[in-house]
Coordinates of C-alpha atoms in Angstrom, one line a residue:
M7 CA 10.6 102.8 12.9
S8 CA 9.2 101.1 15.4
P9 CA 11.1 100.5 18.9
S10 CA 12.5 97.0 20.1
V11 CA 11.3 94.7 22.5
S12 CA 13.1 94.3 25.2
E13 CA 12.4 92.6 29.2
A14 CA 14.0 96.0 30.3
G15 CA 12.5 98.5 27.9
N16 CA 9.1 96.9 26.9
R17 CA 8.2 99.3 24.9
S18 CA 6.4 98.8 21.6
A19 CA 4.7 100.1 18.7
P20 CA 1.0 98.8 17.5
G21 CA 2.5 97.2 14.4
S22 CA 6.1 96.2 15.6
P23 CA 7.8 92.9 14.0
D24 CA 10.3 92.7 16.7
V25 CA 7.0 91.1 18.9
G26 CA 8.1 88.2 16.6
N27 CA 11.1 87.8 18.3
L28 CA 8.9 86.5 21.3
V29 CA 7.4 83.6 19.4
G30 CA 9.1 80.6 20.6
S31 CA 10.2 81.8 23.8
P32 CA 9.2 79.5 26.6
V33 CA 6.4 80.6 28.6
T34 CA 6.2 79.8 32.5
A35 CA 3.6 82.9 33.7
P36 CA 1.2 84.9 32.0
R37 CA 2.7 87.5 29.4
F38 CA 1.1 90.9 29.9
V39 CA 1.0 94.0 27.7
V40 CA -0.1 97.3 29.1
V41 CA -1.9 99.6 26.4
G42 CA -0.8 103.1 28.2
S43 CA 2.4 105.1 28.7
P44 CA 5.8 103.8 30.2
D45 CA 5.9 106.8 32.4
S46 CA 2.5 106.7 34.5
R47 CA 2.0 105.6 37.7
R48 CA -0.6 103.4 36.9
T49 CA 1.4 101.6 33.7
V50 CA 4.6 101.7 36.4
G51 CA 3.0 100.2 39.3
F52 CA 1.1 97.1 37.3
R53 CA 4.8 96.7 35.6
A54 CA 6.6 96.3 39.1
A55 CA 3.5 93.9 40.5
A56 CA 3.9 91.9 37.0
L57 CA 8.0 91.4 37.7
A58 CA 7.2 90.7 41.6
A59 CA 5.4 88.0 41.0
G60 CA 7.5 86.2 38.2
C61 CA 6.0 87.4 35.0
P62 CA 8.0 88.5 32.2
A63 CA 8.0 92.5 31.9
P64 CA 5.1 93.9 30.4
R65 CA 5.3 94.6 26.8
V66 CA 3.6 98.6 26.7
L67 CA 1.4 99.8 23.6
L68 CA 1.3 103.8 23.6
W69 CA -1.9 105.1 23.4
S70 CA -0.7 107.7 21.2
D71 CA 1.1 105.1 18.6
V72 CA -2.3 103.1 18.5
L73 CA -4.3 106.1 17.6
R74 CA -2.0 107.6 14.9
E75 CA -1.5 104.0 13.5
G76 CA -3.7 101.3 14.5
N77 CA -2.9 97.7 13.4
V78 CA -2.4 96.0 16.8
R79 CA -0.8 93.1 16.9
F80 CA -0.7 90.4 19.5
L81 CA 0.7 87.2 20.3
P82 CA -1.3 84.2 21.1
G83 CA -1.7 83.9 25.1
E84 CA -0.7 87.7 25.9
I85 CA -3.3 89.1 28.4
V86 CA -4.2 92.8 27.6
R87 CA -4.7 95.5 30.1
L88 CA -5.7 99.1 28.8
D89 CA -4.7 101.6 31.3
S90 CA -6.0 105.3 31.4
P91 CA -4.5 107.6 28.5
D92 CA -4.8 110.6 31.0
G93 CA -2.0 112.6 31.3
D94 CA -0.8 112.4 28.4
P95 CA -1.0 116.1 26.1
V96 CA -0.1 114.1 22.5
V97 CA -3.1 111.8 23.4
D98 CA -5.1 114.2 24.9
R99 CA -4.7 116.0 21.4
L100 CA -5.4 113.1 19.6
L101 CA -8.8 112.5 21.1
R102 CA -10.2 115.9 22.1
G103 CA -8.4 117.8 19.1
P104 CA -6.6 120.9 19.3
L105 CA -7.7 122.9 22.4
E106 CA -6.1 123.8 24.9
P107 CA -4.8 121.0 27.7
T108 CA -6.8 122.7 30.3
R109 CA -10.0 123.1 28.4
V110 CA -13.0 121.0 30.1
E111 CA -14.9 121.1 26.9
G112 CA -14.2 118.2 24.0
T113 CA -15.3 115.1 26.3
A114 CA -17.9 113.5 23.3
R115 CA -14.6 113.4 21.0
W116 CA -12.6 111.9 23.7
Y117 CA -14.8 109.3 24.1
R118 CA -15.7 108.3 21.0
G119 CA -11.9 108.0 20.2
L120 CA -11.5 105.7 23.1
A121 CA -14.2 103.6 22.7
D122 CA -13.1 103.1 18.8
A123 CA -10.1 102.3 19.6
A124 CA -10.5 99.9 22.6
R125 CA -12.7 98.4 20.3
D126 CA -10.2 97.6 18.0
I127 CA -7.7 96.8 20.1
G128 CA -10.4 93.8 21.6
R129 CA -11.0 92.8 17.9
A130 CA -7.2 92.7 17.1
A131 CA -6.8 90.9 20.4
R132 CA -9.6 88.4 19.3
R133 CA -8.1 88.0 16.3
D134 CA -4.3 87.1 17.5
G135 CA -5.6 84.9 20.3
A136 CA -5.0 87.4 23.0
R137 CA -7.2 88.1 26.0
M138 CA -8.3 90.9 27.5
L139 CA -8.7 92.4 31.2
D140 CA -11.5 95.2 30.0
D141 CA -13.9 94.3 27.7
P142 CA -14.1 97.5 25.5
A143 CA -17.9 97.4 25.0
E144 CA -18.5 97.5 29.1
L145 CA -15.4 100.3 28.7
A146 CA -18.1 102.6 26.6
V147 CA -20.8 102.1 29.3
L148 CA -18.4 102.8 32.0
F149 CA -17.5 106.0 30.4
D150 CA -20.9 107.6 29.7
K151 CA -22.2 107.9 33.3
R152 CA -26.1 107.9 31.7
L153 CA -25.6 104.1 30.2
C154 CA -23.4 103.4 33.5
H155 CA -26.1 105.0 36.2
G156 CA -28.8 103.4 33.9
R157 CA -27.0 99.8 34.3
L158 CA -26.8 99.7 38.2
T159 CA -30.5 101.3 38.2
A160 CA -31.7 98.1 36.2
A161 CA -29.6 95.7 38.2
G162 CA -31.0 97.2 41.1
V163 CA -28.1 98.7 42.8
P164 CA -28.7 102.0 44.5
V165 CA -28.0 104.7 43.1
P166 CA -28.9 108.7 43.5
A167 CA -32.0 109.7 41.2
S168 CA -31.6 111.0 38.1
P169 CA -33.3 112.2 35.6
T170 CA -30.9 111.3 32.6
S171 CA -30.3 107.1 33.6
G172 CA -30.1 105.1 30.5
P173 CA -29.6 105.3 27.0
D174 CA -33.6 106.5 26.3
A175 CA -33.5 108.9 28.9
P176 CA -34.0 112.9 27.7
V177 CA -31.0 114.9 26.6
P178 CA -30.6 118.3 28.1
A179 CA -29.7 120.7 25.7
D180 CA -28.7 123.4 27.1
W181 CA -29.4 125.2 30.5
A182 CA -32.9 125.8 30.1
G183 CA -33.2 121.9 29.3
V184 CA -31.5 121.3 32.7
R185 CA -34.0 123.4 35.1
E186 CA -36.8 122.1 33.2
L187 CA -35.4 118.0 33.7
L188 CA -34.8 118.9 37.5
R189 CA -38.0 120.8 38.0
D190 CA -39.8 117.8 37.0
A191 CA -37.7 115.3 39.0
G192 CA -38.1 117.6 42.0
L193 CA -34.9 118.3 42.0
S194 CA -33.4 121.7 44.2
R195 CA -30.1 120.5 44.7
A196 CA -28.3 118.2 42.0
F197 CA -25.0 117.3 40.3
V198 CA -24.4 118.3 36.5
K199 CA -21.7 116.5 35.3
P200 CA -20.4 115.6 31.5
A201 CA -21.2 112.6 30.7
H202 CA -17.6 111.5 29.6
G203 CA -16.1 113.3 32.0
S204 CA -13.5 111.9 35.0
S205 CA -11.7 113.8 37.6
A206 CA -14.8 115.8 38.7
S207 CA -14.1 118.1 35.6
G208 CA -16.9 119.9 34.5
V209 CA -18.6 118.8 37.8
L210 CA -21.4 121.6 39.4
A211 CA -22.8 120.7 42.4
L212 CA -26.2 122.8 41.8
E213 CA -28.6 124.5 44.4
I214 CA -31.9 126.1 42.8
A215 CA -33.7 128.1 45.4
G216 CA -36.6 130.1 45.3
G217 CA -36.6 133.7 43.6
G218 CA -34.6 132.6 40.4
R219 CA -31.3 132.3 43.0
V220 CA -28.8 129.9 41.8
Q221 CA -25.3 128.7 42.7
A222 CA -23.1 126.4 41.4
T223 CA -19.7 124.9 43.1
T224 CA -17.2 123.4 40.7
S225 CA -13.3 123.5 39.9
V226 CA -14.7 125.2 36.3
E227 CA -13.1 128.1 35.8
L228 CA -15.1 130.2 33.2
A229 CA -12.6 132.5 31.1
A230 CA -13.8 136.1 29.5
D231 CA -14.0 134.4 26.0
G232 CA -16.9 132.0 27.5
S233 CA -14.4 128.8 27.5
L234 CA -14.1 126.3 30.5
H235 CA -11.0 125.5 31.7
N236 CA -10.1 123.1 34.8
S237 CA -8.6 124.4 38.0
L238 CA -7.1 123.1 41.1
R239 CA -9.2 125.6 42.9
V240 CA -13.2 125.1 43.9
R241 CA -15.6 128.1 43.7
R242 CA -18.8 129.4 43.9
Y243 CA -20.5 131.1 41.3
R244 CA -24.1 132.5 42.4
T245 CA -25.6 134.3 39.5
E246 CA -27.3 132.1 37.1
R247 CA -25.9 133.9 34.1
E248 CA -22.5 132.5 35.0
V249 CA -24.3 128.9 35.7
A250 CA -26.2 129.1 32.2
A251 CA -22.9 129.9 30.5
I252 CA -20.8 127.1 31.7
V253 CA -23.7 124.6 31.4
D254 CA -24.4 126.1 28.0
A255 CA -21.2 125.3 26.8
L256 CA -21.3 122.0 28.5
A257 CA -24.4 120.5 27.0
P258 CA -22.9 119.9 23.5
D259 CA -20.7 116.9 24.7
G260 CA -23.4 115.4 26.9
L261 CA -24.9 116.1 30.4
H262 CA -25.7 113.9 33.0
L263 CA -28.1 115.0 36.1
E264 CA -28.4 113.1 40.1
R265 CA -29.7 114.1 42.8
W266 CA -27.1 115.6 45.1
L267 CA -27.4 113.6 48.0
P268 CA -26.6 114.4 52.0
K269 CA -23.5 112.4 52.6
A270 CA -21.6 111.1 56.0
G271 CA -18.9 113.3 57.3
Q272 CA -15.3 113.0 59.3
D273 CA -13.8 115.3 61.9
G274 CA -16.5 118.3 60.0
R275 CA -15.4 117.3 56.5
T276 CA -17.8 115.7 53.7
A277 CA -17.2 112.1 53.3
D278 CA -17.7 108.9 50.7
L279 CA -15.3 105.6 49.7
R280 CA -13.1 104.9 47.1
V281 CA -13.5 101.0 46.8
V282 CA -11.4 98.9 44.1
V283 CA -13.0 95.9 43.5
V284 CA -10.8 92.8 41.7
A285 CA -12.0 89.6 39.8
G286 CA -15.5 90.3 42.2
R287 CA -13.9 90.8 45.5
A288 CA -13.8 94.2 47.3
G289 CA -10.6 94.3 48.9
H290 CA -9.6 98.4 48.9
A291 CA -10.8 101.2 50.2
V292 CA -10.0 104.9 51.0
V293 CA -12.2 107.4 52.5
R294 CA -11.9 110.9 51.0
T295 CA -13.0 114.1 52.5
S296 CA -13.6 117.4 52.0
R297 CA -15.2 120.7 52.7
S298 CA -16.1 121.0 49.2
P299 CA -18.7 118.5 47.3
M300 CA -16.1 117.7 45.4
T301 CA -14.0 114.8 47.7
N302 CA -11.3 114.5 44.8
L303 CA -7.7 114.3 46.3
H304 CA -6.6 116.7 43.6
L305 CA -9.1 119.4 44.5
G306 CA -8.1 119.4 48.2
G307 CA -9.7 116.6 49.4
V308 CA -7.6 114.5 51.9
R309 CA -8.0 110.8 52.9
G310 CA -9.8 110.1 56.1
D311 CA -9.7 107.4 58.6
L312 CA -11.2 104.0 57.2
A313 CA -11.3 101.5 59.8
R314 CA -12.8 104.8 61.9
A315 CA -15.5 105.0 59.2
L316 CA -16.4 101.3 59.0
A317 CA -16.1 100.5 63.2
G318 CA -18.7 103.9 63.2
I319 CA -21.5 102.2 60.9
P320 CA -22.9 99.7 63.4
A321 CA -23.5 102.9 66.0
G322 CA -25.9 104.5 63.0
G323 CA -27.4 101.0 62.8
G324 CA -26.2 100.0 59.7
D325 CA -23.9 97.2 58.5
P326 CA -20.3 97.5 58.3
A327 CA -20.0 95.1 55.4
E328 CA -22.3 97.2 52.9
P329 CA -20.1 99.3 51.6
W330 CA -17.9 96.7 50.4
G331 CA -21.3 94.2 49.6
I332 CA -22.8 97.6 47.3
A333 CA -19.4 97.8 45.6
E334 CA -19.2 94.2 44.2
R335 CA -22.8 94.1 43.3
A336 CA -21.9 97.5 41.2
A337 CA -18.5 95.8 39.9
G338 CA -20.6 92.7 39.0
C339 CA -22.6 94.7 35.9
F340 CA -19.2 94.3 34.4
P341 CA -18.2 90.8 34.6
G342 CA -15.6 91.6 31.9
T343 CA -13.4 93.8 33.2
L344 CA -11.1 92.6 35.7
S345 CA -10.6 95.6 38.3
V346 CA -12.9 98.7 38.5
G347 CA -13.3 101.5 41.2
V348 CA -16.2 102.0 42.4
D349 CA -17.5 105.4 44.5
V350 CA -19.5 104.6 47.0
L351 CA -21.9 107.2 49.1
P352 CA -22.7 106.8 52.4
G353 CA -25.9 108.9 53.8
T354 CA -25.8 110.6 57.0
G355 CA -24.7 108.7 59.8
W356 CA -22.8 106.3 57.6
R357 CA -26.7 104.7 57.5
T358 CA -27.5 104.1 54.3
F359 CA -25.1 103.7 51.0
R360 CA -25.5 104.6 47.1
V361 CA -23.1 104.2 44.1
G362 CA -22.1 107.3 42.7
E363 CA -19.8 106.1 39.7
V364 CA -18.2 103.0 38.6
N365 CA -14.4 104.0 37.3
A366 CA -12.9 101.9 34.2
F367 CA -8.9 103.1 35.7
G368 CA -10.1 103.2 39.4
D369 CA -7.2 101.7 40.9
L370 CA -4.9 104.5 41.1
L371 CA -4.2 104.1 45.1
P372 CA -0.4 104.1 45.1
G373 CA 1.1 102.4 48.3
L374 CA -2.6 101.1 49.5
L375 CA -3.0 97.4 50.8
G376 CA -5.8 95.5 50.9
A377 CA -7.9 96.0 54.2
P378 CA -8.1 93.7 56.9
G379 CA -10.2 90.5 56.2
R380 CA -10.8 91.6 52.6
G381 CA -8.3 89.2 51.3
A382 CA -5.6 91.3 50.1
E383 CA -3.8 92.5 52.9
H384 CA -0.8 92.2 51.8
S385 CA -1.1 93.5 47.9
N386 CA -1.4 96.9 46.2
T387 CA -4.4 97.1 43.9
W388 CA -2.1 96.3 41.2
E389 CA -0.5 93.1 42.8
T390 CA -4.0 91.8 43.5
Q391 CA -4.9 92.2 39.5
V392 CA -1.6 89.9 38.7
A393 CA -2.5 87.3 41.5
A394 CA -5.9 87.2 40.3
V395 CA -5.0 86.6 36.8
L396 CA -2.0 83.7 38.4
A397 CA -4.9 81.9 40.5
G398 CA -6.8 81.6 37.4
C399 CA -9.5 84.2 37.3
P400 CA -9.9 84.1 33.5
P401 CA -9.4 87.4 31.3
V402 CA -12.2 88.7 29.5
G403 CA -13.0 86.3 26.4
I404 CA -13.8 88.8 23.5
G405 CA -16.2 86.6 22.4
P406 CA -18.5 88.2 19.1
D407 CA -17.9 90.5 17.3
L408 CA -17.9 94.0 19.1
P409 CA -20.4 96.9 18.2
A410 CA -19.4 100.4 17.5
P411 CA -19.9 102.5 20.3
A412 CA -23.3 103.9 20.0
P413 CA -23.7 107.7 18.7
V414 CA -23.3 110.4 21.3
P415 CA -26.9 111.6 22.5
G416 CA -28.2 115.0 20.7
R417 CA -24.8 114.3 18.4
P418 CA -26.3 112.5 14.9
G419 CA -23.5 110.2 14.0
G420 CA -21.7 110.4 16.9
A421 CA -19.1 112.7 17.9
R422 CA -16.1 112.8 15.5

């Protein structure tokens, strides 16, 4: 049965006939549809922002329903937002298959399922006269670190050097292939990342020294049976046998390699920036600091002092506008996506900046208001997005028919 649509509950199945009850209702403000989970912090935050702006309560389409049933329907003029499917164990099983929730493997299948579903949603939006805040074709690039890195490189955005950048780059099939690519690129310190991963899952900060010495810092837990599991504890593996076992298990899902750059610090901890860009304007940022190479807050990272970081840039000979500008340049590579989170990597002394990653669902910064002078001082990331739509920043036009995502490299026909 299809649940009813209400201004209070606002949940709807993909093909719910109840949507028709809204046809003919007076529309005085944008009517949003969120593909997500009604209980997720992202969806709750965006819903609150829409209501605060005087918009009707967004209708929620569950990812689980979309993936199971398809047949998505929209009303003409509805504005569709794709939220992260993370955190829902049912959705995780639908996307990755019957793996334990803690498992790291399965990201290629997850990626293919998400990209296919986003493409189908985009086609349904075009068919029904709805508009999207997220371009499905760009989403497929954002969730492939190799393609994203290649697009940034082609646009002249500074990024760490990578031997796996772009659609035509070599694809390492195992640890031996990773070692060969790093050796040929002259990289003794590198990040090894699952091509379709997120939240530092499966990421290894790799160091290779003479005499065959290898060390990897990661949150991956290598089980006795060879399976890989996510953990909140960052650990080190100091034998090549262990590192090879992890990389060999990750490789079938695709790997991205990039230089491990020395980064700036704050209070004795490594630091980087997450900058949120909305409608081309970078307005929100947090400094993330850590004693490990991974600064993700769920892995023990803590928020640093943004004002102090920005104020210290001129002392090192840098331009305090550069972190904002480089984030906007990176976001400009994805003009069909209203909002992205850009990971900006400050070099030692806060003098130079590069882009580490661009995140499709990078706006989860609850309670954070815009930085002074950036035009969103009194709004959080979701309120800024709603305001951009109300101000006439056009949601994504679907345009021509969307192509299917490219097959996952190294897996003929994709990973499905």
